[in-house]
CSV table of C-alpha atoms and ligand atoms in Angstrom, one decimal:
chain,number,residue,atom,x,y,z
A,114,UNK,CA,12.1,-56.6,5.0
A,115,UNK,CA,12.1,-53.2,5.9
A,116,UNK,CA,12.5,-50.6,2.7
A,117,UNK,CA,14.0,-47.2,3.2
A,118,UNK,CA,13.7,-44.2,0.7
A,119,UNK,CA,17.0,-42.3,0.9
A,120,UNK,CA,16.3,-39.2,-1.1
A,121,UNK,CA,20.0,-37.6,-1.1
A,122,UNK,CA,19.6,-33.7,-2.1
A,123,UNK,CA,23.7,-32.3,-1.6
A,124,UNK,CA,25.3,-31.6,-4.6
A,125,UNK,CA,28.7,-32.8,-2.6
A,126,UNK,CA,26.3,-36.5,-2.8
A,127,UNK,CA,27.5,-39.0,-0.5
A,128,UNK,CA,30.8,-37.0,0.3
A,129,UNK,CA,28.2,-34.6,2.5
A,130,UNK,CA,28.3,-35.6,6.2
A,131,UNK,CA,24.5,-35.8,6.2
A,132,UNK,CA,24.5,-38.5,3.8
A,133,UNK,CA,27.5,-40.7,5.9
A,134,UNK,CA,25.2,-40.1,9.0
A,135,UNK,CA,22.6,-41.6,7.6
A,136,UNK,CA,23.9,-44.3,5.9
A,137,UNK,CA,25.7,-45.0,9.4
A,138,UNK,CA,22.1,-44.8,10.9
A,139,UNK,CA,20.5,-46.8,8.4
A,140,UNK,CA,23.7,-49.6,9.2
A,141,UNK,CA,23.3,-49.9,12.8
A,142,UNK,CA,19.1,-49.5,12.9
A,143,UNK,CA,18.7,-51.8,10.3
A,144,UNK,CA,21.3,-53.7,9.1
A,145,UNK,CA,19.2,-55.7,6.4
A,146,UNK,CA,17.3,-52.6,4.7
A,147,UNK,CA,16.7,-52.5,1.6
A,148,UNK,CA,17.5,-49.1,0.9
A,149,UNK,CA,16.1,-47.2,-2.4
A,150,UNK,CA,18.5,-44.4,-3.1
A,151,UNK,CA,17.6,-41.3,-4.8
A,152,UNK,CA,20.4,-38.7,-5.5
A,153,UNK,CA,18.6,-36.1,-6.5
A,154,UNK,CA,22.0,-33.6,-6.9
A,155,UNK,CA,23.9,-36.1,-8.7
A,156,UNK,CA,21.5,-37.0,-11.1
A,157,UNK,CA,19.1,-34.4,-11.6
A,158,UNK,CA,15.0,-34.7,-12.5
A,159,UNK,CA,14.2,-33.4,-15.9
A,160,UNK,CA,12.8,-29.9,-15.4
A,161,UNK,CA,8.9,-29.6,-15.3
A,162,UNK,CA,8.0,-29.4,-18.7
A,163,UNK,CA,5.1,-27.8,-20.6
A,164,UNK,CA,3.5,-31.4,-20.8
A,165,UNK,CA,3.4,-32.4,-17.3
A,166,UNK,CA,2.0,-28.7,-16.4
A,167,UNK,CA,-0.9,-29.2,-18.8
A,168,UNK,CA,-1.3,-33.2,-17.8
A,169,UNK,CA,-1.3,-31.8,-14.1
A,170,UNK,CA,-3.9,-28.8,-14.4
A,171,UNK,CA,-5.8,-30.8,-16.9
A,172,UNK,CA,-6.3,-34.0,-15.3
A,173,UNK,CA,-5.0,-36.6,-17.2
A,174,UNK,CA,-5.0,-39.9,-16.6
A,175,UNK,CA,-2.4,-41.8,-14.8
A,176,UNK,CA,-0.9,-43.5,-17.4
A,177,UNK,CA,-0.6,-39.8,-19.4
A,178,UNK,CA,3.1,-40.2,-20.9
A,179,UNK,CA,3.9,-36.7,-19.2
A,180,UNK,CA,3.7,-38.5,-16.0
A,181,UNK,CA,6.2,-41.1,-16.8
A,182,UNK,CA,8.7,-39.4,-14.3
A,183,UNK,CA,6.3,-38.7,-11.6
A,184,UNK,CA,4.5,-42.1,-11.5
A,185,UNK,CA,8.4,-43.6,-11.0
A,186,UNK,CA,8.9,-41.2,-8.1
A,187,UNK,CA,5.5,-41.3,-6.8
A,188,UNK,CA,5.8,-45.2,-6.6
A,189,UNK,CA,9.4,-45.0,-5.1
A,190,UNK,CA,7.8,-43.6,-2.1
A,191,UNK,CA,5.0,-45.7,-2.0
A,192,UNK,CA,7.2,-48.9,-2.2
A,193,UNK,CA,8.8,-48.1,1.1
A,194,UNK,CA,7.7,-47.8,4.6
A,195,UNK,CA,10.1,-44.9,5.8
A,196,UNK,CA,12.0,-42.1,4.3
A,197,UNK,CA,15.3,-40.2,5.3
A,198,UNK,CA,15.8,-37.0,3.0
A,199,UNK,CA,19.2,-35.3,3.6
A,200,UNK,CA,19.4,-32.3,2.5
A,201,UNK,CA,21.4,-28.9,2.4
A,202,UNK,CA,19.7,-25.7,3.4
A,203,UNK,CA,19.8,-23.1,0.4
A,204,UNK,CA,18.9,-19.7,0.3
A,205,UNK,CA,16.8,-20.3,3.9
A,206,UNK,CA,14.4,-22.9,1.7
A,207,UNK,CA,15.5,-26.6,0.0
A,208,UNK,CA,17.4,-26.7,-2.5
A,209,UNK,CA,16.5,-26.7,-6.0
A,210,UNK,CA,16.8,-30.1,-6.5
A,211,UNK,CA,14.3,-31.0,-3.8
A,212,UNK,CA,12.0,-29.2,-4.9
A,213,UNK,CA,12.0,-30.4,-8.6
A,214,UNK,CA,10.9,-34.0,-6.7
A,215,UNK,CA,8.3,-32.0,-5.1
A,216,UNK,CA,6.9,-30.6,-7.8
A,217,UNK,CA,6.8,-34.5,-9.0
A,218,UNK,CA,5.5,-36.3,-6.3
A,219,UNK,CA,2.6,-33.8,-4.5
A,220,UNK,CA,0.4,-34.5,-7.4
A,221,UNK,CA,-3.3,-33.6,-7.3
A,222,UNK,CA,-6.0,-36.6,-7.5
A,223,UNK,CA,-2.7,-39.2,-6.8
A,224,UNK,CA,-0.8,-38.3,-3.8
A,225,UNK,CA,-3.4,-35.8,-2.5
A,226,UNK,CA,-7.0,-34.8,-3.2
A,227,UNK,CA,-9.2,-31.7,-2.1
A,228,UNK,CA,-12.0,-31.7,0.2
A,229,UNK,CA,-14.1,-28.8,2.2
A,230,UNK,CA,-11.1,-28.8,4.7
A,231,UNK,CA,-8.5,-28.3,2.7
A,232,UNK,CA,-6.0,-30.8,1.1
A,233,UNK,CA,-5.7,-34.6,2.1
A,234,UNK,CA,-3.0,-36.3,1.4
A,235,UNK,CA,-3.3,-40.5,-0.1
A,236,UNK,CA,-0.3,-42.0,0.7
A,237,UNK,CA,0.4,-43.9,3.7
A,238,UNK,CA,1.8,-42.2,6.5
A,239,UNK,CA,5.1,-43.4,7.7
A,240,UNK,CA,8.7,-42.3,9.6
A,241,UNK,CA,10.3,-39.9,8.1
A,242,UNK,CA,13.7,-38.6,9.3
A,243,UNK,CA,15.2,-35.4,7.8
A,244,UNK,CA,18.4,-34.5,8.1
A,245,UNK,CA,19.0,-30.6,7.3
A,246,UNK,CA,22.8,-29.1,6.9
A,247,UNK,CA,23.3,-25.6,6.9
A,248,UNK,CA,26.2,-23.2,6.8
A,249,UNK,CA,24.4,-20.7,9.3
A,250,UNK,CA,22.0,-21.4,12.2
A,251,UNK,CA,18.3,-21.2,11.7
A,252,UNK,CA,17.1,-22.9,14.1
A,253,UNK,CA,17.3,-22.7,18.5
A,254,UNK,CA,19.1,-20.2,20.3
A,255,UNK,CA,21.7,-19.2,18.1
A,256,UNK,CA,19.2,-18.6,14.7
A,257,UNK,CA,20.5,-15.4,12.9
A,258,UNK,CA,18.8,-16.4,9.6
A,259,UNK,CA,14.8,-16.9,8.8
A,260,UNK,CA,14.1,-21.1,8.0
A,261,UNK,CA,12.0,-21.6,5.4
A,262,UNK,CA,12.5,-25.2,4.8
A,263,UNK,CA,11.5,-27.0,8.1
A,264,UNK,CA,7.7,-25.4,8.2
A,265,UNK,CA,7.8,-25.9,4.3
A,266,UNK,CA,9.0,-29.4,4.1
A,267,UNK,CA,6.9,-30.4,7.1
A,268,UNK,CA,3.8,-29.2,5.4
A,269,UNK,CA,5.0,-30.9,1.8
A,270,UNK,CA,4.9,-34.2,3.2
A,271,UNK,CA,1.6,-33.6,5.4
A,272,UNK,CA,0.0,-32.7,2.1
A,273,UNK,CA,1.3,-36.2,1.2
A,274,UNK,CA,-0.1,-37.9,4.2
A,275,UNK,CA,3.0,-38.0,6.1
A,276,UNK,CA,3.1,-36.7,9.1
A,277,UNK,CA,5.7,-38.5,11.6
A,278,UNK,CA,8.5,-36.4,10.5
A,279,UNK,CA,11.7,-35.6,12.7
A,280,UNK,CA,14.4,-33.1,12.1
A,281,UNK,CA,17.7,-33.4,13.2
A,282,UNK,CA,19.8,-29.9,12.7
A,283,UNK,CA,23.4,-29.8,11.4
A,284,UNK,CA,24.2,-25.9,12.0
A,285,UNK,CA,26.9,-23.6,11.8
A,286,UNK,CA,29.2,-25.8,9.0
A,287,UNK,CA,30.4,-22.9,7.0
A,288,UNK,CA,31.8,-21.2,10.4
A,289,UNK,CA,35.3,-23.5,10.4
A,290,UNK,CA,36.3,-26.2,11.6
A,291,UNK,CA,35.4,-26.0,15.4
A,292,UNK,CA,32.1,-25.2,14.6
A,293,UNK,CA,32.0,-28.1,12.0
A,294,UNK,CA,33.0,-30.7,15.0
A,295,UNK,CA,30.4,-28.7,17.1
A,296,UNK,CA,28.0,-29.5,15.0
A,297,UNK,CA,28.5,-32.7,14.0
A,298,UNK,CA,28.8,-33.6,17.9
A,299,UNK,CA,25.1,-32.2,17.7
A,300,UNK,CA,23.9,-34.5,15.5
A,301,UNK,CA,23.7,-37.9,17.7
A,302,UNK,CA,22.3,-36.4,21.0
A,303,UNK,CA,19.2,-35.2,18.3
A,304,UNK,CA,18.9,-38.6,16.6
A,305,UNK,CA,18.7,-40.4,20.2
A,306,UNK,CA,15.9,-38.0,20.7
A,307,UNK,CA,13.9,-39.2,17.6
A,308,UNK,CA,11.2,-41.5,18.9
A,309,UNK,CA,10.9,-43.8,15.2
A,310,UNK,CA,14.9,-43.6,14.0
A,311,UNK,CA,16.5,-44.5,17.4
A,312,UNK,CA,15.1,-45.2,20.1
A,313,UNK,CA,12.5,-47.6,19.3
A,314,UNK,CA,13.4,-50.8,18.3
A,315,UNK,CA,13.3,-52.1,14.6
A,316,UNK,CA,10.0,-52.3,13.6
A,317,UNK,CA,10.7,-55.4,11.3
B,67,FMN,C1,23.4,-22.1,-3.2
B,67,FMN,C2,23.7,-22.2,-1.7
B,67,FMN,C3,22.8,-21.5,-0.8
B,67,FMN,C4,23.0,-21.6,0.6
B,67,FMN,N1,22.2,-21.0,1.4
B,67,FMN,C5,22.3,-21.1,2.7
B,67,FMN,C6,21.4,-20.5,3.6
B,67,FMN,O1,20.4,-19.9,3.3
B,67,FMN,N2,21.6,-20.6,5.0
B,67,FMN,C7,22.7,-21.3,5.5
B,67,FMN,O2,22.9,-21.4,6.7
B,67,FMN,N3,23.6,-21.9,4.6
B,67,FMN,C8,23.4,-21.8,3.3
B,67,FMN,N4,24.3,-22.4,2.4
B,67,FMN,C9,25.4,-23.3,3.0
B,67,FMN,C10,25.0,-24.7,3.1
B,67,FMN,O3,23.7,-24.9,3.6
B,67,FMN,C11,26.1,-25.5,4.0
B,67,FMN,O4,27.3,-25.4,3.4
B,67,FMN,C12,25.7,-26.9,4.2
B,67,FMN,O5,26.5,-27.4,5.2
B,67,FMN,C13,25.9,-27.8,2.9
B,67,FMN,O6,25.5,-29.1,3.2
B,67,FMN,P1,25.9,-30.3,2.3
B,67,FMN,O7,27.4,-30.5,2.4
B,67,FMN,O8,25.1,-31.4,2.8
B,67,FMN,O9,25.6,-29.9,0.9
B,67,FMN,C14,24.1,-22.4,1.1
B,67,FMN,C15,25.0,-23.0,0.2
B,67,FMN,C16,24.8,-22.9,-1.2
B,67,FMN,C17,25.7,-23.7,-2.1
């Protein structure tokens, strides 16, 4: 069966329309998902604490208690053969919550290594589908604003290993209501256009 991560980074949670289009997605594509959810606004990480830093910089072993929360998160992803992440654009970059998983889950010597070129990331490639809301546009024609989060997240989840990731682009939703309906009318013409989230056919 096929096994989704939905990481879920709004703070309005599943009321945010990125979340009911991709739970809509997920319902139509594949029907009989299992789907692990992770609402990472609703029910925040714990903060990086002075443990995990040292455990992290000093190379502790896997089982280190400080990496209790990461190994859960870390494992999460590997469980699952493609991820959605829905997420909010704040302050041109991903939100805080976001980047708190991050911070767990790009781990040196278990989700990536170093070599001579650079870093390498050791988990399994897979589809990845993010879904990115923003109050402005940052992104085509009409970008007024600089986008820090799709280069940023792209290159998060190459570090990883991942690397077939799609955006779809949900602009202009604090500029009223036309420009809400303008861009959720957006949203499906992008998501035809992803090559692993609609147009091909199930994978399993
Ligand atoms: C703290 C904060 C920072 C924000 N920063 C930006 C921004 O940099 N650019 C932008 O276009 N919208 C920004 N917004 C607006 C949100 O991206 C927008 O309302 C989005 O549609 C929220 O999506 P959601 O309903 O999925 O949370 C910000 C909102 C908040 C709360």
């Amino acid at each position: 069966m096929k096994r989704i991560l939905l990481l879920e980074c709004s703070p309005h949670r599943q009321e945010a329309s990125g979340s009911q289009m991709a739970r809509q997605l997920i319902a139509r594509r594949w029907p009989s998902a299992e789907v692990i959810e992770r609402d990472l606004a609703g029910e925040p990480l714990p903060p990086v604490s002075a443990e995990y830093a040292s455990a992290l910089t000093g190379s502790a072993p896997f089982d280190d208690p400080a990496f209790a929360c990461s190994e859960v998160l870390i494992a999460e992803l590997e469980a699952s053969d493609c991820l959605i992440i829905v997420t909010p654009m704040h302050n041109f970059n991903v939100p805080a919550a976001l980047k708190l998983w991050i911070d767990y889950v790009l781990r040196i010597h278990r989700s990536f290594t170093t070599s001579a070129q650079g870093k390498v990331g050791l988990l399994q490639d897979r589809p990845t589908l993010v879904l990115v809301s923003a109050g402005g546009f940052y992104h085509g024609e009409q970008a007024r604003q600089s986008d820090f989060l799709s280069a940023y997240l792209r290159h998060v989840l190459s570090t990883l290993g991942i690397t077939q990731v799609e955006f779809v682009h949900q602009q202009g939703m604090a500029l009223g209501a036309e420009s809400v309906q303008a861009a959720l009318n957006a949203v499906l013409p992008q998501l035809e256009k992803t090559t692993n989230f609609f147009s091909s056919p199930p994978r399993r």
